[in-house]
Coordinates of C-alpha atoms and ligand atoms in Angstrom, one line a residue:
M1 CA 73.9 2.9 -15.5
P2 CA 74.0 -0.6 -14.2
D3 CA 76.4 -1.2 -11.3
A4 CA 79.6 -3.1 -11.6
A5 CA 77.7 -6.4 -11.5
G6 CA 75.6 -5.3 -14.5
S7 CA 72.4 -4.9 -12.6
W8 CA 70.1 -1.9 -12.6
L9 CA 68.2 -3.3 -9.6
T10 CA 70.3 -4.0 -6.6
I11 CA 69.4 -5.2 -3.1
E12 CA 72.3 -4.5 -0.8
V13 CA 72.3 -6.9 2.1
D14 CA 74.1 -5.9 5.3
R15 CA 75.3 -9.3 6.5
S16 CA 76.7 -7.9 9.8
A17 CA 73.3 -6.4 10.6
L18 CA 71.7 -9.9 10.1
T19 CA 74.4 -11.4 12.3
R20 CA 73.8 -8.9 15.0
N21 CA 70.1 -9.4 15.0
I22 CA 70.3 -13.1 15.3
T23 CA 72.8 -12.6 18.1
V24 CA 70.2 -10.6 20.0
F25 CA 67.9 -13.7 19.8
R26 CA 70.7 -16.1 20.7
R27 CA 71.0 -14.1 24.0
L28 CA 67.2 -13.6 24.5
V29 CA 66.3 -17.3 24.2
G30 CA 69.1 -18.6 26.3
P31 CA 71.7 -21.4 25.7
S32 CA 69.3 -24.3 26.3
T33 CA 67.0 -23.4 23.4
R34 CA 67.9 -24.2 19.8
L35 CA 67.6 -21.2 17.6
M36 CA 66.0 -21.5 14.2
A37 CA 66.5 -18.7 11.7
V38 CA 63.5 -18.8 9.3
V39 CA 64.8 -18.2 5.8
K40 CA 61.7 -19.0 3.7
A41 CA 60.8 -16.8 0.7
D42 CA 64.4 -16.2 -0.3
A43 CA 65.1 -15.2 3.3
Y44 CA 62.3 -12.7 3.4
G45 CA 63.7 -11.2 0.1
H46 CA 67.3 -10.9 1.4
G47 CA 68.8 -13.8 -0.6
L48 CA 68.7 -17.4 0.8
L49 CA 72.4 -18.1 1.0
I50 CA 73.6 -14.7 2.0
A51 CA 71.2 -14.5 4.9
S52 CA 71.6 -18.2 6.0
D53 CA 75.4 -17.7 6.2
A54 CA 75.0 -14.6 8.3
F55 CA 72.5 -16.2 10.7
L56 CA 74.7 -19.3 11.1
A57 CA 77.6 -17.0 11.8
G58 CA 75.5 -15.3 14.5
G59 CA 74.6 -18.4 16.4
A60 CA 71.6 -19.9 14.7
D61 CA 71.5 -23.7 15.2
L62 CA 69.2 -24.6 12.3
L63 CA 67.4 -23.1 9.4
G64 CA 63.7 -23.2 8.6
V65 CA 62.5 -23.1 5.0
H66 CA 59.1 -23.4 3.4
S67 CA 59.8 -25.9 0.7
M68 CA 62.0 -28.8 -0.2
A69 CA 63.3 -26.8 -3.2
E70 CA 64.6 -24.1 -0.8
A71 CA 66.3 -26.8 1.3
A72 CA 67.9 -28.3 -1.8
R73 CA 69.2 -24.8 -2.7
L74 CA 70.8 -24.5 0.7
R75 CA 72.5 -27.9 0.4
A76 CA 73.7 -27.1 -3.1
G77 CA 75.1 -23.9 -1.7
G78 CA 77.2 -25.9 0.8
V79 CA 75.1 -25.4 3.9
T80 CA 75.6 -28.4 6.2
A81 CA 73.6 -27.1 9.2
P82 CA 70.4 -28.8 10.1
I83 CA 67.4 -27.7 8.0
L84 CA 63.7 -28.1 8.7
V85 CA 61.1 -27.8 5.9
L86 CA 58.1 -26.0 7.5
G87 CA 55.7 -26.4 4.5
P88 CA 54.2 -29.4 2.8
V89 CA 56.3 -32.2 1.4
N90 CA 55.1 -34.8 -1.1
R91 CA 56.4 -38.3 -1.6
A92 CA 59.2 -37.4 -4.1
E93 CA 60.3 -34.5 -1.9
A94 CA 60.4 -36.8 1.1
E95 CA 62.8 -39.0 -0.8
T96 CA 64.9 -35.9 -1.5
A97 CA 64.8 -35.1 2.2
V98 CA 66.3 -38.5 2.9
Q99 CA 69.1 -37.9 0.4
L100 CA 69.9 -34.4 1.6
E101 CA 69.4 -35.2 5.3
V102 CA 66.8 -32.5 5.7
E103 CA 64.1 -32.7 8.5
I104 CA 60.5 -32.3 7.4
T105 CA 57.2 -31.3 8.9
V106 CA 54.3 -33.6 8.6
A107 CA 51.0 -31.8 9.2
S108 CA 48.4 -34.2 7.8
L109 CA 47.7 -37.9 7.4
P110 CA 48.6 -37.9 3.7
A111 CA 51.9 -36.2 4.6
C112 CA 52.6 -38.9 7.2
R113 CA 52.1 -41.5 4.4
A114 CA 54.4 -39.7 2.0
A115 CA 57.1 -39.6 4.7
A116 CA 56.6 -43.3 5.5
D117 CA 56.7 -44.2 1.8
S118 CA 60.1 -42.5 1.4
G119 CA 61.6 -45.4 3.1
G120 CA 63.7 -43.1 5.4
P121 CA 65.8 -42.7 7.4
L122 CA 64.1 -39.4 8.0
Q123 CA 63.5 -37.1 10.9
V124 CA 60.1 -35.6 11.1
H125 CA 58.3 -33.0 13.2
L126 CA 54.6 -33.5 13.8
K127 CA 52.7 -30.2 13.3
V128 CA 49.5 -30.0 15.3
E129 CA 46.4 -27.9 15.0
T130 CA 45.9 -25.4 17.9
G131 CA 44.0 -22.6 16.3
V132 CA 45.2 -21.5 12.9
N133 CA 43.2 -24.1 11.0
R134 CA 45.7 -24.1 8.2
Q135 CA 48.2 -26.9 8.7
G136 CA 48.3 -29.4 11.5
L137 CA 47.0 -32.8 12.6
V138 CA 44.0 -32.7 14.8
E139 CA 43.8 -34.6 18.1
A140 CA 41.7 -37.4 16.5
E141 CA 44.4 -38.1 13.9
I142 CA 47.3 -38.4 16.3
S143 CA 47.3 -42.1 17.0
E144 CA 46.8 -43.0 13.3
A145 CA 49.7 -40.7 12.4
V146 CA 51.9 -42.3 14.9
D147 CA 51.0 -45.8 13.6
V148 CA 51.7 -44.8 10.0
L149 CA 55.1 -43.4 10.8
R150 CA 56.0 -46.2 13.2
A151 CA 55.0 -48.9 10.6
S152 CA 57.6 -47.6 8.2
G153 CA 60.4 -48.5 10.6
A154 CA 62.7 -45.7 9.5
I155 CA 61.0 -42.5 10.4
E156 CA 62.1 -40.9 13.6
V157 CA 59.7 -38.4 15.1
V158 CA 61.9 -35.7 16.7
G159 CA 59.7 -32.7 17.1
L160 CA 56.2 -31.4 17.8
S161 CA 55.2 -28.0 16.5
S162 CA 52.4 -25.6 16.2
H163 CA 51.9 -22.0 15.2
F164 CA 50.2 -18.9 16.7
A165 CA 47.1 -17.5 15.1
D166 CA 46.7 -14.2 16.8
I167 CA 49.9 -12.8 18.2
E168 CA 51.2 -10.0 16.0
D169 CA 47.7 -8.4 15.4
T170 CA 46.8 -7.7 19.0
T171 CA 48.0 -6.7 22.4
D172 CA 45.6 -9.2 23.9
H173 CA 47.3 -12.6 24.0
T174 CA 44.5 -14.6 25.5
F175 CA 44.1 -16.7 22.4
A176 CA 47.8 -17.3 22.1
K177 CA 47.9 -18.6 25.7
A178 CA 44.9 -20.9 25.0
Q179 CA 46.9 -22.3 22.0
M180 CA 49.8 -23.0 24.3
A181 CA 47.5 -25.0 26.6
R182 CA 46.2 -27.0 23.7
F183 CA 49.7 -27.6 22.5
A184 CA 50.5 -29.1 25.9
G185 CA 47.6 -31.4 25.5
Y186 CA 49.0 -32.8 22.3
R187 CA 52.4 -33.3 24.0
D188 CA 50.5 -35.4 26.6
S189 CA 48.6 -37.5 24.1
L190 CA 51.8 -38.2 22.1
A191 CA 53.5 -39.3 25.3
A192 CA 50.5 -41.6 25.9
N193 CA 51.3 -43.0 22.3
G194 CA 54.8 -43.7 23.4
L195 CA 56.4 -40.6 21.9
D196 CA 58.3 -38.8 24.6
G197 CA 61.0 -36.3 24.7
L198 CA 60.1 -34.5 21.4
A199 CA 61.6 -31.1 20.7
L200 CA 58.6 -28.8 21.3
H201 CA 58.3 -25.6 19.3
M202 CA 55.6 -23.1 18.8
S203 CA 57.1 -19.7 18.2
C204 CA 57.8 -16.8 16.0
S205 CA 59.6 -13.4 16.4
A206 CA 56.7 -11.9 18.4
S207 CA 56.4 -14.7 21.0
A208 CA 60.2 -14.8 21.4
L209 CA 60.1 -11.0 22.0
L210 CA 57.1 -11.3 24.4
W211 CA 57.7 -14.3 26.6
D212 CA 60.4 -16.4 28.1
R213 CA 60.3 -20.0 27.1
S214 CA 57.1 -19.9 25.1
H215 CA 59.2 -21.2 22.3
R216 CA 60.0 -24.3 24.4
D217 CA 62.9 -26.2 22.8
I218 CA 63.3 -24.5 19.5
A219 CA 62.8 -20.7 18.9
R220 CA 61.7 -20.0 15.3
V221 CA 62.6 -16.5 14.4
G222 CA 61.9 -14.8 11.0
I223 CA 61.0 -11.2 10.6
S224 CA 62.9 -9.8 13.5
A225 CA 66.1 -11.5 12.5
Y226 CA 65.8 -9.2 9.5
G227 CA 65.7 -6.3 11.8
V228 CA 62.0 -5.6 11.6
W229 CA 59.4 -5.6 14.4
P230 CA 56.5 -8.0 13.7
S231 CA 54.0 -5.2 14.2
K232 CA 53.3 -2.0 16.2
E233 CA 51.2 -4.1 18.5
T234 CA 54.2 -6.3 19.4
L235 CA 56.3 -3.3 20.2
V236 CA 53.5 -1.9 22.4
S237 CA 53.1 -5.2 24.2
V238 CA 56.8 -5.5 24.8
R239 CA 56.7 -2.0 26.4
Q240 CA 53.6 -2.7 28.4
R241 CA 55.0 -5.9 29.8
G242 CA 58.3 -4.3 30.7
R243 CA 60.2 -6.6 28.4
E244 CA 63.5 -5.7 26.9
E245 CA 63.0 -3.5 23.8
V246 CA 65.8 -5.0 21.8
A247 CA 67.7 -3.1 19.2
L248 CA 66.9 -4.5 15.7
E249 CA 68.7 -3.3 12.5
P250 CA 67.1 -3.6 9.1
A251 CA 69.6 -5.0 6.7
V252 CA 68.4 -4.2 3.1
T253 CA 68.7 -1.3 0.8
W254 CA 66.8 -1.5 -2.5
R255 CA 68.5 0.6 -5.1
V256 CA 67.8 1.4 -8.8
A257 CA 70.0 3.5 -11.1
V258 CA 68.2 6.5 -12.6
S259 CA 68.1 5.8 -16.4
Q260 CA 67.5 9.4 -17.5
V261 CA 66.4 12.8 -16.2
R262 CA 63.9 14.5 -18.6
L263 CA 62.6 18.1 -18.8
V264 CA 58.8 18.2 -18.9
P265 CA 57.4 21.6 -19.8
A266 CA 54.6 23.1 -17.7
G267 CA 51.2 21.8 -18.9
E268 CA 52.5 18.5 -20.1
T269 CA 51.5 15.2 -18.5
V270 CA 53.5 12.2 -17.4
G271 CA 52.7 8.5 -18.0
Y272 CA 49.7 6.3 -18.7
G273 CA 46.3 7.9 -18.0
R274 CA 48.0 11.3 -17.9
S275 CA 47.5 11.2 -14.2
W276 CA 50.2 13.8 -13.3
K277 CA 50.5 17.2 -14.9
A278 CA 53.5 19.5 -14.6
M279 CA 52.4 22.8 -13.0
T280 CA 55.8 24.3 -13.7
D281 CA 58.6 23.3 -16.0
S282 CA 59.7 20.1 -14.3
R283 CA 62.6 17.6 -14.1
V284 CA 61.5 14.0 -14.1
A285 CA 63.8 11.1 -13.2
V286 CA 63.0 7.8 -15.0
L287 CA 63.6 4.7 -12.9
P288 CA 63.8 1.2 -14.6
V289 CA 61.7 -0.5 -12.0
G290 CA 58.0 -1.4 -12.1
F291 CA 55.3 -3.6 -10.9
S292 CA 56.7 -6.7 -12.5
D293 CA 59.8 -6.2 -10.4
G294 CA 57.7 -6.1 -7.3
W295 CA 57.4 -2.3 -7.1
P296 CA 53.6 -2.1 -6.8
R297 CA 51.4 0.0 -9.1
A298 CA 49.5 0.9 -5.9
L299 CA 52.4 3.3 -5.1
S300 CA 51.4 5.5 -8.1
G301 CA 51.1 9.0 -7.0
G302 CA 51.7 8.1 -3.3
G303 CA 55.2 6.8 -2.8
H304 CA 58.7 8.4 -2.7
V305 CA 62.2 7.4 -3.6
L306 CA 65.4 8.9 -2.3
I307 CA 67.8 10.6 -4.7
R308 CA 70.8 12.6 -3.7
G309 CA 69.6 12.2 -0.1
R310 CA 66.2 13.9 -0.7
R311 CA 62.7 12.6 -1.1
A312 CA 61.5 12.5 -4.7
P313 CA 57.7 11.8 -5.1
L314 CA 56.6 9.2 -7.5
I315 CA 54.5 10.8 -10.2
G316 CA 52.1 9.3 -12.8
R317 CA 51.5 5.6 -12.8
V318 CA 54.0 2.9 -11.9
C319 CA 54.4 0.9 -15.1
M320 CA 55.4 -2.7 -15.7
N321 CA 59.2 -2.0 -15.7
L322 CA 59.4 1.7 -15.2
C323 CA 58.3 4.5 -13.0
M324 CA 58.9 8.3 -12.7
A325 CA 59.8 10.6 -9.9
D326 CA 59.7 14.4 -9.7
V327 CA 63.2 15.8 -9.1
T328 CA 62.5 19.4 -9.9
H329 CA 63.6 20.3 -6.4
I330 CA 66.9 18.3 -6.8
P331 CA 68.6 20.1 -9.6
E332 CA 71.8 18.1 -9.3
A333 CA 70.0 14.8 -10.0
E334 CA 71.2 13.1 -13.1
A335 CA 71.3 9.8 -15.0
G336 CA 73.2 7.1 -13.2
D337 CA 72.3 8.4 -9.7
P338 CA 71.3 5.7 -7.3
A339 CA 67.7 6.0 -6.2
V340 CA 66.8 4.2 -3.0
L341 CA 63.3 2.6 -2.8
L342 CA 63.7 1.1 0.6
G343 CA 66.4 1.9 3.1
S344 CA 68.3 5.1 3.8
Q345 CA 70.3 7.7 1.9
G346 CA 71.8 10.8 3.5
E347 CA 69.5 11.8 6.3
E348 CA 66.4 10.3 4.8
I349 CA 64.9 6.8 5.3
I350 CA 62.1 4.7 3.8
T351 CA 61.3 1.8 6.2
P352 CA 59.4 -1.4 5.5
E353 CA 56.7 -0.1 7.9
M354 CA 56.3 3.1 5.8
L355 CA 55.8 1.2 2.6
A356 CA 53.5 -1.3 4.4
D357 CA 51.3 1.6 5.6
L358 CA 51.2 3.1 2.1
L359 CA 50.2 -0.2 0.6
G360 CA 47.8 -1.2 3.3
T361 CA 49.8 -4.3 4.1
I362 CA 52.4 -5.7 6.6
P363 CA 56.2 -5.4 6.5
Y364 CA 56.4 -9.2 5.8
E365 CA 54.8 -8.6 2.4
V366 CA 56.9 -5.6 1.7
L367 CA 60.2 -7.4 2.3
T368 CA 59.2 -10.2 -0.1
L369 CA 58.1 -7.9 -3.0
P370 CA 61.4 -7.9 -5.0
G371 CA 61.7 -11.0 -7.2
P372 CA 64.4 -12.5 -9.3
T373 CA 65.0 -9.4 -11.4
W374 CA 67.0 -8.0 -8.5
T375 CA 70.6 -8.7 -7.8
R376 CA 71.4 -9.3 -4.1
V377 CA 74.7 -8.0 -3.2
P378 CA 76.2 -8.8 0.2
L379 CA 78.0 -6.0 2.0
Ligands
PLP401 C1 57.4 -17.9 8.9 C2 57.3 -18.7 10.1 C3 57.9 -18.4 11.3 C4 58.6 -17.0 11.5 O1 57.6 -16.0 11.8 P1 58.1 -14.5 12.1 O2 56.8 -13.8 12.5 O3 58.6 -14.0 10.8 O4 59.2 -14.5 13.1 C5 57.9 -19.2 12.4 N1 57.3 -20.4 12.2 C6 56.7 -20.8 11.1 C7 56.1 -22.2 11.0 C8 56.7 -20.0 10.0 O5 56.1 -20.4 8.8

């Protein structure tokens, strides 16, 4: 049975949890730091506008998105707060940025030219290479980049940014510290090129949790604003360093309505490849969610869902739009019951970390699994 909104697949988003999480960072980074809530990837799967409103209500000063398309969705949704595009922007998108008054990141010489060709006025942040080797101008490109932007006459360089390569994956932050030193070198060479007083920013949740002021002028916070620790290593490092172990609250519940409960006689098999066999007469719940909805096939035979507050093991293979769970031990389970794939129900919980461990990935990927077939419902 679909819910009132007609959807079988629902992501419930607890807006007040998002607001409380960003409030934690508002306090942690102090009043002189601008706080950016990173809302790329549909706000880590939470719904771009729902999450952005919650973060702005909790004290975020600006929003970070990956693409110009996401920035345009925010503006179309009535968001007037400052927005910075963190990903690449081409010439046409730079023109849109001018119209929508969105700040952009330039991380290569072609990107500088695209920004300059937009005609402006446009505020840009230069992104520099300090160790990820993914996006960022290298030292030798700096003076040409400044010349290109200056020649246009209408581009204002307002920020200088970089990104950590090895911070969540380790409790040894030697490389991160070396990156901060390199970053300071870029600040000096920009000053030598006549660009002073830029907003410096090189941070993510982990660095904001680990160090004071490493974020410099703008703290960019993603995963932990959604109530999830960046990694076990970050939590361990925070404890080792005697830093405050802040309370973070996950904000999403992924829910699917059971479409039917079937009786499967002992000896019968379930699903493709006949990978599960009923050892006793069994009751099997059918859930209309599958790998095309972002519920990975790799969970076949390994994952659980929560039904009537109990864990029900997934059985057989996860299909494109369906999967099956054993509810033999939950006799009251019936069609229409809400099954929780992520989140809590009764006393039971499935966390992003649990799913990440099962899938051999990180919570970041887990949160962004559900695509457009899900309806996000703010609570
Ligand atoms: C995604 C992203 C962040 C946020 O990182 P979290 O680890 O999720 O806090 C910060 N900065 C940039 C440039 C990003 O792309």
